[in-house]
Structure formats: C-alpha cells, structure tokens
XYZ file of C-alpha atoms in Angstrom:
496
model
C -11.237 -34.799 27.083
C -10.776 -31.702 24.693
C -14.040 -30.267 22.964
C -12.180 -30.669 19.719
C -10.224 -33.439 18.364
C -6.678 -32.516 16.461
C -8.376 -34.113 13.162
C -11.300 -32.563 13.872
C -9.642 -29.027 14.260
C -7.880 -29.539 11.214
C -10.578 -30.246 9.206
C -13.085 -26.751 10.382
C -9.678 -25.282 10.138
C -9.566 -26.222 6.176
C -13.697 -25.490 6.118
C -12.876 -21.833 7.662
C -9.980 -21.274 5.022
C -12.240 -21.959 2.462
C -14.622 -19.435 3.751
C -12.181 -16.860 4.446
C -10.262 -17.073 1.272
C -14.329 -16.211 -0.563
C -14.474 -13.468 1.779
C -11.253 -11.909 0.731
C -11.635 -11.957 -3.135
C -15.542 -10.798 -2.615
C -14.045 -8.277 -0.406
C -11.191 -6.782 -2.485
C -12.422 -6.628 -5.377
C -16.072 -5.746 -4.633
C -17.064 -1.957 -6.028
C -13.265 -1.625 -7.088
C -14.057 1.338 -9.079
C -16.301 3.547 -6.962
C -13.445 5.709 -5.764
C -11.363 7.965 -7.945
C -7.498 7.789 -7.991
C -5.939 9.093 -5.210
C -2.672 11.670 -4.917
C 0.294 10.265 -3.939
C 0.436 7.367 -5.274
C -2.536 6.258 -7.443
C -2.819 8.964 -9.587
C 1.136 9.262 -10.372
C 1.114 5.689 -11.406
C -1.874 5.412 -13.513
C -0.314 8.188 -15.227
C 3.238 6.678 -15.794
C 1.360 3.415 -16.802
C -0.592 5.095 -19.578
C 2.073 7.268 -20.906
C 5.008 4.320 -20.541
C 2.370 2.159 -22.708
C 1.731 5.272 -24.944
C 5.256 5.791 -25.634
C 5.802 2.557 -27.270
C 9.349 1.927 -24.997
C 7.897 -0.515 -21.860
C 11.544 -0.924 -20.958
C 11.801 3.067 -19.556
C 9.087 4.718 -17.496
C 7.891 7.510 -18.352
C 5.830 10.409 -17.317
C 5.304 13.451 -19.975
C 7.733 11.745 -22.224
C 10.538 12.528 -19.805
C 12.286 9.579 -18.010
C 10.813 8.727 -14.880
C 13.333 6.728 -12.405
C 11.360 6.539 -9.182
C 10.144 2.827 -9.205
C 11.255 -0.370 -10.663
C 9.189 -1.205 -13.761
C 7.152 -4.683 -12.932
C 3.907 -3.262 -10.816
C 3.609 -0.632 -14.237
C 3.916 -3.921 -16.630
C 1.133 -5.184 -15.057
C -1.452 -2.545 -14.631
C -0.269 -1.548 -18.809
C -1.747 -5.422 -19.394
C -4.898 -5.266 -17.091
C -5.606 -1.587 -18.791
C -4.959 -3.511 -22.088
C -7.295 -5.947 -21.287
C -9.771 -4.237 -19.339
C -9.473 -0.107 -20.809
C -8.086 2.612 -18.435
C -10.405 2.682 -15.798
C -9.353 2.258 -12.102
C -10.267 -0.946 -11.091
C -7.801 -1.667 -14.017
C -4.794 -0.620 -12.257
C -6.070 -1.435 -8.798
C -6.619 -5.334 -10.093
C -2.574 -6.418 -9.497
C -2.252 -4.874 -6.109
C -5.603 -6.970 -5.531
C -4.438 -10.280 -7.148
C -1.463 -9.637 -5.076
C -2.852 -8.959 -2.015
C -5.044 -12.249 -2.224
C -1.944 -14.359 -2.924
C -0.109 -12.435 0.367
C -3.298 -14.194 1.888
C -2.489 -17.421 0.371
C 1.388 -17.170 1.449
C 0.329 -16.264 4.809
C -1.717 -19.195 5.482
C 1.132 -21.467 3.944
C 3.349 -19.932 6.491
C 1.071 -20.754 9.524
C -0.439 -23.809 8.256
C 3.576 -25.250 7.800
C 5.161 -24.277 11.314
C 1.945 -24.950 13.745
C 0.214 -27.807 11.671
C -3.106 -26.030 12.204
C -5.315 -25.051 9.597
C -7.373 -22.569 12.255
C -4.791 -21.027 13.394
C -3.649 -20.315 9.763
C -7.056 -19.549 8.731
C -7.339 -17.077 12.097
C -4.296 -15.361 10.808
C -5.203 -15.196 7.089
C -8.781 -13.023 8.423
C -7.147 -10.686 10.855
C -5.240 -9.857 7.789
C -7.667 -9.243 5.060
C -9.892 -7.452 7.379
C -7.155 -4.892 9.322
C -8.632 -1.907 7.720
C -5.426 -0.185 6.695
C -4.561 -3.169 4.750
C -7.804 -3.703 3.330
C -7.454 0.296 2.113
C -4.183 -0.381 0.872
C -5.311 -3.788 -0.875
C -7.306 -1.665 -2.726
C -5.551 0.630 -4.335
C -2.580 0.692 -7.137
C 0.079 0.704 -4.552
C 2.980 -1.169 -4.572
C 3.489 -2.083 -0.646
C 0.811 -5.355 -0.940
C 2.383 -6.762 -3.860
C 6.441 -6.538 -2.495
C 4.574 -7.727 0.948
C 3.152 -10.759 -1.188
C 6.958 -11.379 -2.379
C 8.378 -11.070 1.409
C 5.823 -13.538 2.376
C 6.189 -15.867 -0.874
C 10.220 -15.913 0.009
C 9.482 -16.732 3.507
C 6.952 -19.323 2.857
C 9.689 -21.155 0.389
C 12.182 -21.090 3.267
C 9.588 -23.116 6.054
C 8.666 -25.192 3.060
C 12.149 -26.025 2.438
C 13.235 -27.103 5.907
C 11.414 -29.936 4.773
C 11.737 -30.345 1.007
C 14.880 -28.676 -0.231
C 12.991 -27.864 -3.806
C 11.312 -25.394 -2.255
C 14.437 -22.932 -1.726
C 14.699 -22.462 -5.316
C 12.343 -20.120 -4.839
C 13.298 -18.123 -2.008
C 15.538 -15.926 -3.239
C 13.786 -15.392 -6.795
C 10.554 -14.109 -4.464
C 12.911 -11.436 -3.167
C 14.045 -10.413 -6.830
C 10.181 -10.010 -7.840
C 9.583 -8.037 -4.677
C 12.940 -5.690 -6.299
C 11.213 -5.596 -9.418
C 8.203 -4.398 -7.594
C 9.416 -2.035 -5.246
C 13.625 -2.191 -5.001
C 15.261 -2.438 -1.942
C 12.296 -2.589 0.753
C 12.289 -6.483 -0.943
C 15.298 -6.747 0.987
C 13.370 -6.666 4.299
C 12.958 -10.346 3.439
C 16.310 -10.795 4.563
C 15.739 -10.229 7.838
C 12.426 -11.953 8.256
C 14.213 -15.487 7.088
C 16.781 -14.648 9.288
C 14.754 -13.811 12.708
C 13.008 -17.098 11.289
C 15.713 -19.142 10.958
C 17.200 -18.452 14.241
C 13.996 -19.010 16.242
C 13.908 -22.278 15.145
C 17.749 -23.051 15.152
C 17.338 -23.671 10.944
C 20.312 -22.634 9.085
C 21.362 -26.314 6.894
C 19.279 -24.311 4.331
C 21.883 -22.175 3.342
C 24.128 -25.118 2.282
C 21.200 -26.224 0.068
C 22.129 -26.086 -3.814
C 18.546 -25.396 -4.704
C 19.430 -22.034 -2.722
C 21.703 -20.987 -5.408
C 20.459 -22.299 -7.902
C 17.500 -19.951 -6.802
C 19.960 -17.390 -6.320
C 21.441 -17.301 -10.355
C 17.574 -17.538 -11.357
C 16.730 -13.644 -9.300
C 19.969 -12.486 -10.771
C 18.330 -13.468 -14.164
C 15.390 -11.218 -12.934
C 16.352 -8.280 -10.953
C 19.779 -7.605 -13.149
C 19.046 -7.158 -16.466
C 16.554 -4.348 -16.195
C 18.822 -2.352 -14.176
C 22.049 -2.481 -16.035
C 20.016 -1.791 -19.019
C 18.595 0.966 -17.458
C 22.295 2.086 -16.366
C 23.297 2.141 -20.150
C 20.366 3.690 -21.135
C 21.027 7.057 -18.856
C 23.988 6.815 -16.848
C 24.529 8.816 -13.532
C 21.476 10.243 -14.218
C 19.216 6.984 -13.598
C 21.792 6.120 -10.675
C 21.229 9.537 -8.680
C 17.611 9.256 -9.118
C 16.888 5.892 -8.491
C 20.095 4.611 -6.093
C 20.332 8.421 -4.624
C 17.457 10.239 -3.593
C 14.522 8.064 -3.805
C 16.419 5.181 -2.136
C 19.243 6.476 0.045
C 18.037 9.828 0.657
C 14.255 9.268 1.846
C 15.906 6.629 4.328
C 18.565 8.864 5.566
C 17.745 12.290 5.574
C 13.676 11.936 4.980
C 11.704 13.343 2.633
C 9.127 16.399 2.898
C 6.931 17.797 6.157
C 7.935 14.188 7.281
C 11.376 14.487 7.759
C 12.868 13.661 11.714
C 12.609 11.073 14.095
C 9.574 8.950 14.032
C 9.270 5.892 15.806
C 6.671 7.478 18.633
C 5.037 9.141 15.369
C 4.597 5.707 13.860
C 3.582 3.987 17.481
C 0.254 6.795 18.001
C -0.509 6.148 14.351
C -0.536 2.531 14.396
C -2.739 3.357 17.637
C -4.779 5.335 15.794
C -5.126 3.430 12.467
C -4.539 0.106 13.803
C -7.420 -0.949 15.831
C -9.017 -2.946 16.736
C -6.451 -5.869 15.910
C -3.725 -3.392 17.409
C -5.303 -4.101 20.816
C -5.607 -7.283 20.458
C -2.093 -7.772 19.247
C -1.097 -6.947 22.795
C -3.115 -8.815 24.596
C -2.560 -11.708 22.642
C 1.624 -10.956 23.416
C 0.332 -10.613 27.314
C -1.564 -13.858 26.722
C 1.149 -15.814 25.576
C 3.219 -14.561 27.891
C 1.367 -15.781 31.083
C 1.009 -19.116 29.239
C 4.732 -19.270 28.669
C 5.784 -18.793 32.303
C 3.291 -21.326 32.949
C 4.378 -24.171 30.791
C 7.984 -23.077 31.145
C 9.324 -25.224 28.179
C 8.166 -23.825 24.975
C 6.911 -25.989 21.674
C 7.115 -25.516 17.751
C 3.812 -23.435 18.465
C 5.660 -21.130 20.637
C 8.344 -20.450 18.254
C 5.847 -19.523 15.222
C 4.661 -16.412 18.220
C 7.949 -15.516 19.013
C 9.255 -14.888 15.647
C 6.479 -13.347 14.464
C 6.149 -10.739 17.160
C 10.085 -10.250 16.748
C 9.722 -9.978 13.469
C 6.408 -7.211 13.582
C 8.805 -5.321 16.001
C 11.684 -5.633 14.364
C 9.715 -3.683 11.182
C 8.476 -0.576 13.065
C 11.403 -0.341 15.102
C 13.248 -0.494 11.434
C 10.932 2.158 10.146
C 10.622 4.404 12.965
C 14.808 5.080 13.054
C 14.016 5.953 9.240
C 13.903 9.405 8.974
C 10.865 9.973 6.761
C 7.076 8.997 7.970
C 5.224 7.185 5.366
C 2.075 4.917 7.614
C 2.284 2.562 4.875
C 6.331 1.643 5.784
C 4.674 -0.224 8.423
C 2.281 -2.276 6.072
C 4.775 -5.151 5.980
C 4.641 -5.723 9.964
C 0.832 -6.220 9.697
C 0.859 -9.937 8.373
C 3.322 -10.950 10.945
C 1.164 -8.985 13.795
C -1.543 -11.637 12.746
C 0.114 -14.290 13.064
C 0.783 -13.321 16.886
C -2.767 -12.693 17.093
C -3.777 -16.241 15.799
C -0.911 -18.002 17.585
C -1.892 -16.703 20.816
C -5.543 -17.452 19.918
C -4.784 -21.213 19.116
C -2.819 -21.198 22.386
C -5.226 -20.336 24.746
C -7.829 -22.986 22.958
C -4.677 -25.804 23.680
C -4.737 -25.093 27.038
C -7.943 -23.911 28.131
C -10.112 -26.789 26.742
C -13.536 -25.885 27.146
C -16.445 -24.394 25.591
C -16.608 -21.288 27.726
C -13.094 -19.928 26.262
C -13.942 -21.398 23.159
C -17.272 -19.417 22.817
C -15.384 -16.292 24.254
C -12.568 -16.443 21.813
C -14.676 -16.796 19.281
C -16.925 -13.480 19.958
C -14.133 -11.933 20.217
C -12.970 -12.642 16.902
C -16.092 -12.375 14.996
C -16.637 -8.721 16.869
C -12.912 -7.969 15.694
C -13.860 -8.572 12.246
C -17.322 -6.992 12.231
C -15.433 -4.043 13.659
C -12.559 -4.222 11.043
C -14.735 -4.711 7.862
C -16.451 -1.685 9.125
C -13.900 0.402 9.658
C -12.318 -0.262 6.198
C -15.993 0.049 3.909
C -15.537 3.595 5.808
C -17.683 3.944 9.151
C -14.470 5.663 10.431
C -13.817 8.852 8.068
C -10.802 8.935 10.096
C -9.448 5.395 8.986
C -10.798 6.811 5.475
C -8.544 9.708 5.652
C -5.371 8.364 5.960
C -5.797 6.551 2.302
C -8.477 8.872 1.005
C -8.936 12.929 0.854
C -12.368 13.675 0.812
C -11.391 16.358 -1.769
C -10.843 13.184 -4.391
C -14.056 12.954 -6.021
C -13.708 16.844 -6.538
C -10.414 17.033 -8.228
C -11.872 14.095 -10.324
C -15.152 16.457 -11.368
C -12.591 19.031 -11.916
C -10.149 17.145 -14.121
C -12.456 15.431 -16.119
C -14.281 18.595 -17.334
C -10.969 20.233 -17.872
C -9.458 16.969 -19.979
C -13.190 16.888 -21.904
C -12.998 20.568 -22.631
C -9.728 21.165 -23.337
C -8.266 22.584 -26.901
C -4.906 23.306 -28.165
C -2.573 25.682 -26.204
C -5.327 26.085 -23.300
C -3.586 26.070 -19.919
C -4.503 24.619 -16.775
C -3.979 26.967 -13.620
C -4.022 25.897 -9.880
C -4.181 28.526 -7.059
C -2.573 27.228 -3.995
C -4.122 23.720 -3.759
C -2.010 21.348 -2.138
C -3.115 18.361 -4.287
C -1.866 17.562 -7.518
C -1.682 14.137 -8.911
C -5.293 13.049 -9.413
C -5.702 16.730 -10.736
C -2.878 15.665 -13.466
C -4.500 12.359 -13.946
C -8.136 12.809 -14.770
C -7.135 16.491 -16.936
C -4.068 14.600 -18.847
C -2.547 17.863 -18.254
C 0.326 19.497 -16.727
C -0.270 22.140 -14.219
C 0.680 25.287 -13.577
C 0.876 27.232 -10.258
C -0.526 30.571 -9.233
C -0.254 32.219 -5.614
C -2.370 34.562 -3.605
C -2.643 36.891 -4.571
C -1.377 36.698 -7.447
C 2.421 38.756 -8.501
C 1.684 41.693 -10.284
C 1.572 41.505 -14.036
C 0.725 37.581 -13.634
C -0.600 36.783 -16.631
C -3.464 33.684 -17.319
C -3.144 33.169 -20.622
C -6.674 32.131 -22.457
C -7.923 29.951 -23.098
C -7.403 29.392 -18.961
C -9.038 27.039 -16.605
C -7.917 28.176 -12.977
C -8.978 25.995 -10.013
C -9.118 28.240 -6.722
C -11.197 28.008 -3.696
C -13.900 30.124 -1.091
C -10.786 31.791 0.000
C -9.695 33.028 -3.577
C -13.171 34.280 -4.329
C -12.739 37.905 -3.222
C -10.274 38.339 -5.778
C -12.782 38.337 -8.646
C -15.365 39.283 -6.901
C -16.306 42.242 -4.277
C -18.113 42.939 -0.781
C -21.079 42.367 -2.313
C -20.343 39.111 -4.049
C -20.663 40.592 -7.528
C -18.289 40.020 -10.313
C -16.011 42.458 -10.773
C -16.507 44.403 -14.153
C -12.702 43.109 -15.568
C -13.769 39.826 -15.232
C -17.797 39.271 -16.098
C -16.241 37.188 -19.348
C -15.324 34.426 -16.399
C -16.997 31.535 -16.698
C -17.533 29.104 -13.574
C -17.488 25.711 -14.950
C -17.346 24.465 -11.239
C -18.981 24.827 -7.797
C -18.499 22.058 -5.599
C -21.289 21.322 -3.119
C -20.536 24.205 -0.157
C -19.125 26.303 -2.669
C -15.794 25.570 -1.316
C -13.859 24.839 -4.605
C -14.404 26.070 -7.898
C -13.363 26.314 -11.644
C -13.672 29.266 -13.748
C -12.771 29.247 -17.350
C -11.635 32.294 -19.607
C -11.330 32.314 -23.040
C -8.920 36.215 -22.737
C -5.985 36.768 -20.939
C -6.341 38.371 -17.804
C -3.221 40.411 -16.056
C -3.055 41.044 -12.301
C-alpha cells in the first residue's frame, strides 16, 4: 500500500506551493537595495531609464540625449514607473525583474502542475528554481533575462493549457511578443520549446486552433508598432544598431574577450556556477533512465522529463555554437533543468514506495536548498563574482562623491580601470580616459577628479611616498580600504 495516497499527495503538494511561493517573494525581494548597481548591465540601464524619463520622449531610449538602440523599450517602461513611484533608488529598478521572476515561478508550476497532475512535483520544481543561486543573483538584479524567461514560460504554459481548453492559445503567441518587447529575438527561443513540447507529446491540433491566430494578430498589435515607429524615427541607423550588431553580430561573430567557440566554456561554467542542482540534474537524468529501462513503456510523467531535459539541452547546445560567452545565455535552460530534477524526484517516490526513499529524497532536497540559498546570500564569493565585482561598492563611494561635488565644466578622469558603468551611474557623468603613463603634454583640465589605483601612485608621488612638489595642490578625496583605489581632485590643470 503506498505511504501516500494520490489525494493526499496532491493536497501537501498544494500546502508546499504555498510555502514555497512565501519563500520566493521573502527571498527576492528581501534587502533589495543593499548592493549597488552593477557594470554591465545594471548600471547602463538605470541610466537609460532615468535619462529616457528625463527626456520627456518614452517612445526612444536614450542615454546622454543620444539615441540608444540596444534593447527593446518595455523592461525601461517599467523600471521609469517603479522609479516614479518609488524615487531612483535600486531596489526601484530591480522590482520588475523581481515581479517577473516570481511570476516565471508561477508559470513554472502551471507547467508541471498541468502535464504530471502533481502539485509536489510542481512545487519541487518551482524551489529548485528560486533557490539555483545564479538565478536567484540574476532575479535580483535589473536584468532583462528573468523577465523574457517569465514570457518563454508564460507562452509555454498557454500551449499545455490549451491542449485542453483552446482559450488558452490566445495567449501563446502574445507571451512571445512581450518577451520581444523585453528582450527581441531571444523571445523567439519560445519557438522551439513549444515545439520540442509539442512533439514529445504528439500535440500539434493546436496549430489549427483559431484562438492561435487570433493570439497571433493581438502580438502583432504589440511587438510591431514600436518598431516600425522606431524605423521612421531613424532609419538605417536604428536597423544597423538594433537588427545588425547587437542582434546578428553578437550571435555570429561574438562580441569582446568572448568571442570563439564556447560550448565546453559554457559546460565548466555551468559546473562551476551551477551546483549543487547541476549535480543533481544528472543524477536525476541517470535516475530516470534506469527507471525507464525498467518499466519499458513510458507514461505522461515520462514525457514531462524527456522534454524538459531535451529542451535544457537543446538551450546550451544553442548557446554554446553562439559565438559570444555571456553565463547568463544559459539562464533560460535553468527552469527546464528543474523540472528534470522534480520529475525524476516524483518518479523515484512512484516507484519506490516507502519511507526510507521518501526520507532520503527528502534530505536530499532540503540539503540542496540549504546549500543553494547559501550559495546565492553569498557564502561562495565565487558564485558572488560572476554577478558581482567586489570593486562595486567602491566605484559607488567614488561616483557618489564625484556626482555630490561636482560643478560646471569639472571633468571626470579614469586611469586604466576596466569598469565603467556604475562609475557613469552613481557620478551622472561621462568619463574620460587616461593611460599609463600618461602621453606627454596630457592635459587634466581643473577642476579634475581622476580615479587611479596603488599602481598609478608613483606617478605623483616618489620613492619615499611623498608628494611630488608639482602636485602638493592634489587633493585625495578617496582611499579605499587597502589603499588600492583612490580619487584625487585638482582644482589647476596639470600637464604631463
């Protein structure tokens, strides 16, 4: 006689959704603001929020009144309301990506609950998720990769929905347009998911449906007038900046130090950032495997695991032919890499009905969560560092004393710091670059603020560590703890 009872199941199931769905909004949204804005992309989106609000025109982007073509517009209309609302702080622009990445929670569950008819396993899936610390990172932060994931999940959720209840397809393809909106054409990975989906469960009568297209004139309502008005607006010069290199060129011919071949890249980072649900993603696949050859004919369960792992496959095998290296391309695989997780969990309860595997499982999962949660509040400054520099909180000191001190025609000098964004942020000035040493007859013209670091030092100063006599009108106005960065402030031009 099984230890629990299908109605039974179903209701702890609903009992642990509850729970996790209060841990994830505690979760995300707990101490929102205690870290600054990040570079790359935090920084360079509060600051095209602000200045596209500033600027009066919410239709263009912009970024130091010029154009700026790099995104789609709907992530920056909703951070410009929640700084309305809330003032330009950064929990302010980090609330969508949270609201978002709570309703990718809610989706994901849908999803689960829908094809296995199991509210554990669907609440199983829904906490590997909020707790894999990358994600949880990500969550947190003004990034637009947890909302479009929300979208891809909304669209698929609509599609097992509407196997059902044809209604529900209406939506499907308007999810995708929002996920456009959000983040153009990686929405259109939601393609793919519906179709591994579909064929796994031999569903296609859905594209006959005429709620489909009906759904379909209702994104072209959303994604299309934007655009073309955009198009208008600027021409060639929107299309090569958008369409061109931030679309076709970082796929193609990859972008920066990234540039190159990187599936095995992505594989040892996953390894790296992924645990411990990355381990536990395999075993589950080496789980349900041994299962499978045992039962030999699968079930509706089975097919919920096999499309999800071909599906969290299909993404970093997708991302790793792309020739640029961004760890958060793989963000979108994550949700489906839970469901495996869960799906293979629920299996081995099925068949192994008793409370030793029960117990066992369930260690296992509350020590994989423990772990995860622990990773992601930052035990791990290695799972910190691949969201967070640990040089943040400095360029924040930095660029708030500049931005408070600042006065008319005072310039803003960097000397070879690779970091930029939050430094533009927090000052709410542009930067300009110096090298070392310096060219001769450089020229910082006062009133100067120059950031520089340890290394830099000997250039105003000598053997001795005393100021050299050209420059005793220097003022440091910074020294962070170490005495690794610094900045000085002069109120006369000084020549190399």
């Amino acid at each position: 006689m099984p230890i629990v009872d299908s109605t039974r199941r179903n209701n702890i199931g609903l009992f642990f959704c509850g729970v996790v769905f209060i841990i994830a909004i505690v979760l995300y949204l707990w101490d929102l603001n205690s870290l600054p804005l990040v570079d790359y992309d935090e920084a360079t989106y509060a600051q095209v929020s602000d200045h596209t609000l500033d600027s009066g025109d919410v239709l263009t982007l912009r970024r130091y009144g010029q154009p700026w073509f790099e995104k789609p517009p709907l992530y920056f209309w909703m951070t410009g309301a929640t700084t309305s609302i809330f003032g330009r702080h950064e929990y302010a622009y980090r609330l969508p990506s949270v609201v978002m990445a709570i309703f990718a929670l809610v989706f994901l569950w849908l999803i689960v609950q829908r094809l296995s008819g199991d509210a554990l396993c669907a609440s199983l899936a829904t906490l590997v998720l909020l707790s894999w610390p990358f994600y949880y990172l990500a969550a947190r932060q003004a990034r637009l990769d947890i909302p479009v994931i929300a979208m891809i999940l909304a669209s698929l959720a609509a599609l097992v929905y509407g196997w059902r209840k044809q209604q529900w397809l209406i939506a499907v393809v308007p999810a995708i347009a929002l996920g456009f909106m959000l983040k153009s054409f990686i929405a259109l990975l939601a393609l793919p998911v519906l179709a591994v989906f579909s064929i796994v469960y031999g569903e296609w009568r859905w594209l006959r449906s005429r709620f489909l297209w009906y759904g379909v004139a209702l994104a072209l309502l959303i994604a299309v007038p934007w655009h073309a008005y955009q198009i208008a607006q600027w021409g060639s010069e929107f299309v090569s900046s958008y369409f061109g290199y931030h679309i076709f060129e970082r796929a193609t011919g990859g972008i920066g130090q990234s540039a190159g071949f990187q599936l095995f890249a992505y594989i040892r980072q996953l390894w790296h950032y992924g645990q411990p649900w990355v381990v536990m993603t395999l075993g589950a696949a080496i789980a349900y495997t041994t299962l499978r050859v045992l039962r030999k004919q699968p079930t509706d369960r089975d097919r919920l695991l096999e499309a999800a792992f071909l599906t969290t496959f299909g993404i970093v095998l997708l991302f790793g032919l792309a020739r640029t290296r961004i760890l958060t391309y793989l963000l979108p695989a994550f949700p489906f890499a839970a469901i495996v997780i869960a799906s293979a969990t629920a299996a081995l309860m099925r068949a192994f009905r008793n409370r030793i595997v029960l117990l066992t499982l369930t260690v296992l999962f509350i020590a994989g969560f423990g772990y995860s949660a622990a990773l992601g509040s930052g035990s791990d400054p290695r799972i910190m560092s691949s969201m967070y520099s640990e040089w943040v909180p400095t360029q924040k000191a930095i660029g708030e004393i500049v931005r408070d001190s600042v006065m008319p025609g005072s310039h803003f000098y960097v000397m070879e710091w690779p970091m930029h964004e939050t430094l533009r942020y927090y000052s709410d000035t542009e930067l300009e670059f110096v090298g070392f040493p310096p060219p001769d007859g450089f020229v910082l013209r006062a009133p100067w603020f120059l950031m520089l670091t340890n290394l830099h030092i000997p250039l105003f100063m000598d053997s001795n560590g005393t100021v050299r006599e050209e420059y005793k009108h220097i003022e440091i106005r910074y020294a962070s703890e170490g005495g690794q960065v610094f900045l000085f402030y002069g109120a006369e031009d000084i020549t190399f």
